[in-house]
Coordinates of C-alpha atoms in Angstrom, one line a residue:
F1 CA 94.4 110.4 120.8
R2 CA 95.1 113.7 119.1
Q3 CA 97.3 114.4 116.1
H4 CA 98.0 117.7 114.4
L5 CA 99.1 117.3 110.8
P6 CA 100.3 119.9 108.2
G7 CA 97.9 120.1 105.2
P8 CA 100.3 118.3 102.8
F9 CA 100.5 115.3 105.0
L10 CA 96.7 114.7 105.2
G11 CA 97.0 112.4 102.3
T12 CA 99.0 109.8 104.3
L13 CA 96.5 109.8 107.2
V14 CA 94.4 106.9 105.9
D15 CA 97.4 104.8 105.1
D16 CA 98.8 105.4 108.6
I17 CA 95.5 104.4 110.2
A18 CA 95.2 101.3 108.0
M19 CA 98.7 100.2 109.0
L20 CA 97.9 100.8 112.7
L21 CA 94.7 98.7 112.6
E22 CA 95.9 95.9 110.3
G23 CA 94.9 92.7 112.0
Q24 CA 93.5 94.6 115.0
E25 CA 89.9 95.4 113.9
A26 CA 88.9 95.2 117.6
A27 CA 91.0 98.2 118.4
G28 CA 89.0 100.4 116.0
S29 CA 85.8 99.3 117.7
C30 CA 86.9 101.0 120.9
L31 CA 86.9 104.5 119.3
R32 CA 83.8 106.6 120.2
H33 CA 84.6 110.1 119.1
L34 CA 86.3 111.0 115.8
S35 CA 87.1 114.7 114.9
I36 CA 89.0 115.7 111.8
K37 CA 89.4 119.4 111.2
S38 CA 91.5 121.4 108.8
S39 CA 92.5 125.0 108.8
Y40 CA 94.6 124.6 105.7
Q41 CA 92.1 123.4 103.1
A42 CA 89.1 121.3 102.7
I43 CA 89.6 117.7 103.7
H44 CA 89.6 115.2 100.8
V45 CA 91.1 112.0 102.1
A46 CA 88.8 108.9 102.1
L47 CA 88.4 107.6 105.6
P48 CA 86.5 104.2 105.7
L49 CA 84.4 104.4 108.8
K50 CA 84.0 100.6 108.7
W51 CA 87.1 100.6 110.8
F52 CA 85.2 102.4 113.6
R53 CA 81.8 100.8 113.8
R54 CA 80.9 102.1 117.3
L55 CA 81.4 105.8 116.8
R56 CA 79.1 108.0 118.8
M57 CA 80.3 111.4 117.6
V58 CA 81.9 112.4 114.3
V59 CA 83.2 115.9 113.4
V60 CA 84.5 116.6 109.9
S61 CA 85.2 120.2 108.9
P62 CA 85.5 121.3 106.2
A63 CA 84.8 118.2 104.0
S64 CA 85.1 118.4 100.2
V65 CA 82.0 117.5 98.3
P66 CA 83.6 114.2 97.1
L67 CA 84.5 113.2 100.7
Y68 CA 81.0 114.2 101.9
R69 CA 79.4 111.9 99.4
Y70 CA 81.8 109.1 100.2
L71 CA 81.1 109.4 103.9
L72 CA 77.4 110.0 103.9
P73 CA 76.2 106.3 103.5
Q74 CA 78.9 105.2 106.0
L75 CA 77.8 107.7 108.6
G76 CA 74.2 106.7 108.2
A77 CA 75.1 103.0 108.8
L78 CA 76.8 103.8 112.1
K79 CA 74.3 102.2 114.6
E80 CA 75.5 104.2 117.6
L81 CA 76.1 107.6 116.1
E82 CA 74.5 110.3 118.2
T83 CA 76.3 113.5 117.2
L84 CA 77.3 114.6 113.7
V85 CA 79.0 117.9 112.9
V86 CA 80.0 118.4 109.3
A87 CA 80.8 121.4 107.2
I88 CA 80.7 120.9 103.4
D89 CA 83.1 122.9 101.3
D90 CA 81.3 123.6 98.0
D91 CA 83.5 126.5 96.8
P92 CA 84.2 125.9 93.0
S93 CA 87.5 127.8 93.4
S94 CA 88.7 125.4 96.1
V95 CA 91.7 123.2 95.5
V96 CA 89.3 120.4 96.4
R97 CA 87.8 120.7 92.9
L98 CA 91.1 120.0 91.4
A99 CA 91.4 116.9 93.6
E100 CA 88.1 115.3 92.9
K101 CA 89.5 112.8 90.5
R102 CA 92.5 112.0 92.6
M103 CA 90.9 111.9 96.0
A104 CA 93.4 110.0 98.2
G105 CA 92.2 106.5 99.1
L106 CA 88.8 106.6 97.4
D107 CA 89.5 103.5 95.3
K108 CA 92.0 102.0 97.7
Y109 CA 89.6 102.0 100.7
P110 CA 86.1 101.5 99.5
A111 CA 83.3 102.2 101.9
G112 CA 82.0 98.6 102.0
G113 CA 80.1 97.2 105.0
E114 CA 76.4 97.9 105.8
A115 CA 76.6 101.2 104.0
N116 CA 76.1 99.4 100.7
S117 CA 73.6 96.9 101.9
D118 CA 70.0 96.7 100.6
A119 CA 68.7 96.8 104.2
Y120 CA 70.4 100.1 104.9
K121 CA 69.1 101.6 101.7
L122 CA 65.5 100.4 102.5
R123 CA 65.2 101.6 106.1
G124 CA 67.4 104.7 106.0
G125 CA 70.2 105.6 108.4
F126 CA 71.2 107.7 111.3
R127 CA 68.8 105.8 113.5
A128 CA 70.5 106.8 116.8
L129 CA 71.2 110.4 115.8
R130 CA 70.4 113.0 118.5
R131 CA 72.3 116.1 117.5
L132 CA 73.2 117.4 114.0
S133 CA 75.1 120.5 112.9
V134 CA 75.6 120.9 109.1
D135 CA 77.0 123.7 107.1
G136 CA 76.9 123.8 103.3
M137 CA 74.8 124.3 100.2
H138 CA 71.1 123.7 100.5
S139 CA 71.0 120.8 98.1
D140 CA 73.6 118.8 100.1
I141 CA 71.9 119.5 103.4
E142 CA 68.5 118.6 101.9
E143 CA 69.9 115.3 100.8
L144 CA 71.3 114.6 104.3
L145 CA 68.0 115.5 106.1
G146 CA 66.1 113.1 103.7
K147 CA 68.3 110.2 104.8
I148 CA 67.8 110.6 108.5
N149 CA 65.5 108.0 110.0
S150 CA 66.0 108.8 113.7
T151 CA 63.1 109.1 116.1
V152 CA 65.3 110.6 118.8
L153 CA 66.8 113.6 117.0
Q154 CA 66.5 116.6 119.3
D155 CA 68.9 119.3 118.2
I156 CA 69.5 120.5 114.6
A157 CA 71.7 123.5 113.6
I158 CA 71.8 124.3 109.9
F159 CA 74.0 126.9 108.2
S160 CA 72.9 127.0 104.6
V161 CA 73.6 129.0 101.4
Q162 CA 70.8 129.2 98.8
D163 CA 69.7 131.3 95.9
T164 CA 65.9 131.4 95.9
N165 CA 62.9 131.2 98.2
M166 CA 62.1 127.8 96.8
D167 CA 65.5 126.5 97.8
I168 CA 64.7 127.4 101.4
V169 CA 61.4 125.6 101.2
A170 CA 63.0 122.5 99.8
L171 CA 65.6 122.6 102.6
I172 CA 63.1 122.9 105.3
R173 CA 60.5 120.4 104.0
P174 CA 62.3 117.3 105.5
L175 CA 62.1 118.9 109.0
G176 CA 58.4 118.5 108.9
S177 CA 58.5 114.8 108.4
E178 CA 56.9 112.6 111.1
R179 CA 60.1 110.9 112.0
I180 CA 61.8 114.2 112.9
S181 CA 58.9 116.4 114.0
T182 CA 57.9 114.2 117.0
S183 CA 61.3 114.5 118.7
L184 CA 63.0 117.8 117.7
R185 CA 63.4 120.2 120.6
K186 CA 66.0 122.7 119.3
L187 CA 66.3 124.2 115.9
Y188 CA 68.8 126.8 114.7
L189 CA 68.7 128.1 111.1
S190 CA 71.2 130.4 109.5
L191 CA 70.0 131.0 105.9
T192 CA 72.2 133.0 103.7
T193 CA 71.0 134.3 100.3
E194 CA 73.7 135.3 97.8
F195 CA 72.9 139.0 97.6
P196 CA 74.2 139.6 94.0
L197 CA 71.7 137.1 92.7
V198 CA 68.9 138.8 94.5
A199 CA 70.0 142.2 93.4
S200 CA 70.0 141.0 89.8
G201 CA 66.2 140.3 90.1
A202 CA 66.5 136.5 90.1
D203 CA 64.3 136.4 93.2
T204 CA 62.5 138.8 95.6
I205 CA 64.4 140.1 98.6
H206 CA 61.2 140.1 100.7
V207 CA 59.4 136.9 101.7
A208 CA 56.4 136.1 103.9
F209 CA 57.4 134.0 106.9
A210 CA 54.5 131.6 106.3
D211 CA 55.5 131.0 102.7
I212 CA 58.9 129.7 103.7
F213 CA 58.5 128.1 107.1
S214 CA 55.1 126.5 106.9
F215 CA 56.6 123.0 107.4
L216 CA 57.9 124.0 110.8
R217 CA 54.4 124.0 112.1
H218 CA 54.6 120.2 112.4
L219 CA 57.3 120.5 115.1
R220 CA 55.0 120.0 118.0
A221 CA 57.8 119.2 120.5
L222 CA 59.8 122.3 119.6
E223 CA 61.2 124.3 122.6
N224 CA 63.9 126.5 121.1
L225 CA 63.9 128.2 117.7
E226 CA 66.4 130.6 116.2
V227 CA 66.2 131.8 112.6
M228 CA 68.8 134.1 111.1
S229 CA 67.9 135.3 107.6
W230 CA 70.8 136.9 105.9
N231 CA 70.3 139.2 102.9
R232 CA 66.5 138.4 102.8
V233 CA 63.8 140.3 104.7
L234 CA 61.2 138.1 106.5
S235 CA 57.7 139.6 106.7
I236 CA 56.0 138.4 109.9
S237 CA 52.3 139.1 110.6
D238 CA 50.2 138.8 113.8
E239 CA 48.6 135.7 112.2
D240 CA 52.1 134.1 111.9
V241 CA 52.7 134.7 115.6
R242 CA 49.3 133.1 116.4
D243 CA 50.3 130.1 114.3
M244 CA 53.5 129.9 116.3
M245 CA 51.5 129.8 119.6
T246 CA 49.2 126.9 118.4
S247 CA 52.0 125.0 116.6
W248 CA 54.7 125.1 119.3
P249 CA 52.9 125.0 122.7
L250 CA 56.1 124.0 124.5
L251 CA 58.2 126.9 123.1
R252 CA 60.7 128.3 125.5
R253 CA 63.0 130.5 123.4
L254 CA 62.3 132.3 120.1
T255 CA 64.6 134.5 118.0
I256 CA 63.9 135.6 114.5
T257 CA 66.3 138.1 112.7
S258 CA 66.6 139.5 109.2
D259 CA 69.9 141.2 108.5
S260 CA 72.4 142.0 105.7
K261 CA 75.9 140.9 105.5
D262 CA 79.0 142.8 104.5
N263 CA 78.4 146.1 102.7
Y264 CA 75.0 145.2 101.3
R265 CA 73.2 147.1 104.0
T266 CA 73.6 150.3 102.0
H267 CA 72.6 148.7 98.7
D268 CA 69.4 150.1 97.1
M269 CA 67.9 146.6 97.0
W270 CA 68.1 146.2 100.8
T271 CA 64.8 147.7 101.8
P272 CA 63.7 146.2 105.2
Y273 CA 61.1 149.0 105.6
A274 CA 59.2 148.5 102.3
P275 CA 55.5 149.3 102.9
H276 CA 54.4 145.6 102.4
I277 CA 56.8 144.3 105.0
S278 CA 54.9 143.2 108.2
R279 CA 56.1 143.1 111.7
P280 CA 54.1 141.7 114.5
S281 CA 52.4 143.9 117.1
L282 CA 53.5 143.9 120.7
L283 CA 50.0 142.7 121.5
A284 CA 50.5 139.6 119.3
V285 CA 53.8 138.9 121.1
T286 CA 52.1 139.3 124.4
S287 CA 49.5 136.7 123.4
L288 CA 52.3 134.4 122.3
A289 CA 53.8 134.6 125.8
E290 CA 50.4 133.9 127.4
G291 CA 49.7 130.9 125.1
C292 CA 53.2 129.4 125.5
R293 CA 53.4 129.2 129.3
D294 CA 57.0 128.1 129.4
L295 CA 58.2 130.9 127.2
I296 CA 61.4 132.4 128.7
S297 CA 62.9 134.5 125.9
V298 CA 61.6 136.3 122.7
S299 CA 63.7 138.4 120.4
M300 CA 61.9 139.7 117.3
D301 CA 61.4 143.2 115.8
V302 CA 57.9 144.4 116.3
A303 CA 55.7 147.0 114.6
D304 CA 55.3 150.6 115.7
M305 CA 52.8 150.9 118.6
S306 CA 49.9 153.2 118.5
D307 CA 48.1 154.8 121.5
S308 CA 45.1 152.6 120.9
E309 CA 47.2 149.4 121.1
L310 CA 48.8 150.6 124.3
E311 CA 45.3 151.2 125.7
T312 CA 44.3 147.6 124.6
L313 CA 47.4 146.2 126.4
E314 CA 46.6 148.1 129.6
T315 CA 42.9 147.0 129.5
H316 CA 44.0 143.4 128.9
A317 CA 46.5 143.5 131.7
A318 CA 43.9 144.8 134.1
A319 CA 41.2 142.3 133.1
A320 CA 40.1 139.9 135.8
G321 CA 40.7 136.2 135.4
I322 CA 43.9 136.7 133.3
E323 CA 46.6 134.4 134.7
P324 CA 50.0 136.2 134.5
Q325 CA 52.9 134.8 132.5
T326 CA 55.6 134.6 135.1
R327 CA 58.4 132.8 133.2
L328 CA 59.2 135.4 130.6
M329 CA 62.6 137.0 131.5
H330 CA 64.0 138.2 128.2
L331 CA 62.0 140.3 125.7
V332 CA 63.8 142.2 122.8
V333 CA 61.4 144.0 120.4
A334 CA 64.0 146.0 118.5
R335 CA 67.6 145.6 117.5
D336 CA 70.2 147.6 115.6
E337 CA 68.6 149.9 113.0
H338 CA 65.1 149.0 114.1
F339 CA 65.9 150.2 117.6
M340 CA 66.3 153.7 116.2
R341 CA 63.2 153.6 114.0
L342 CA 60.7 152.0 116.3
S343 CA 57.9 154.4 117.3
L344 CA 56.3 154.0 120.8
P345 CA 53.6 156.2 122.4
D346 CA 54.5 158.5 125.2
I347 CA 53.9 157.0 128.6
D348 CA 53.2 159.3 131.5

């Protein structure tokens, strides 16, 4: 079933569904996938998921903050929910803010059901969740991650906006919990810092990788990691790369990028080549590939290579007893601006 509704008619959606299912609760239990998307404005109609107790996939984009908070306990109580995709609209200028006190159906259709039970609150929710994609402010995402009690969660994609380094730490901390760390295979992080706040001096634009991502070391089952740091420069040392090798022995794909959005690239505060910014050596990346035998792809800016480092690499490659890494197919050591700045020794 698919229905395209003009924005002004979204408010009647709940009433229409209620009328359709009145006296036919069994019909709602047949629904497995529910997707509600709006290209007009953030969605702010209350949809009681107690009508659809056997949902396996839910997509809501973009949801107003009131709708998100209304749905969160209901989503957690869905015993068969395997995939959740939600984008949270937290724009103060949104028309959603004007609708918070008149959110359609919020009082008329209370959440009810297991979402309000003491058992749910005690044990947590999302117990069958396997895939999560969430877009929003760090505080809302942090709250959601803290409520997940799934031991089969394998794929997480996070698109977050935050102000400070500590906001990122608070966001990532739940990922290191035992219930998530034992099952997570794939992690995508797109972390956007509001550049005007950084430019004002509220927080440093440079940050050490280990200071922010230390909780990710607990993800022993991790196979794919992609980190996009927008408007904040990540400093990555050889020691950080060695920690990656020991923390993620099953790693297959690794991408770490620091970049600037919009016109901030030309701002005086955007200094990705400040003297204290570290980039890993190619030798460290080579050791990572040797330590993670299943590694297929690495994309990460490396430091300039000296003649002595090249000689070390050649000696290492020629050493007897070194088992070659035969799986690595994709190695990117410089992108965009760094491609023009990277210094390599002449090779005869």
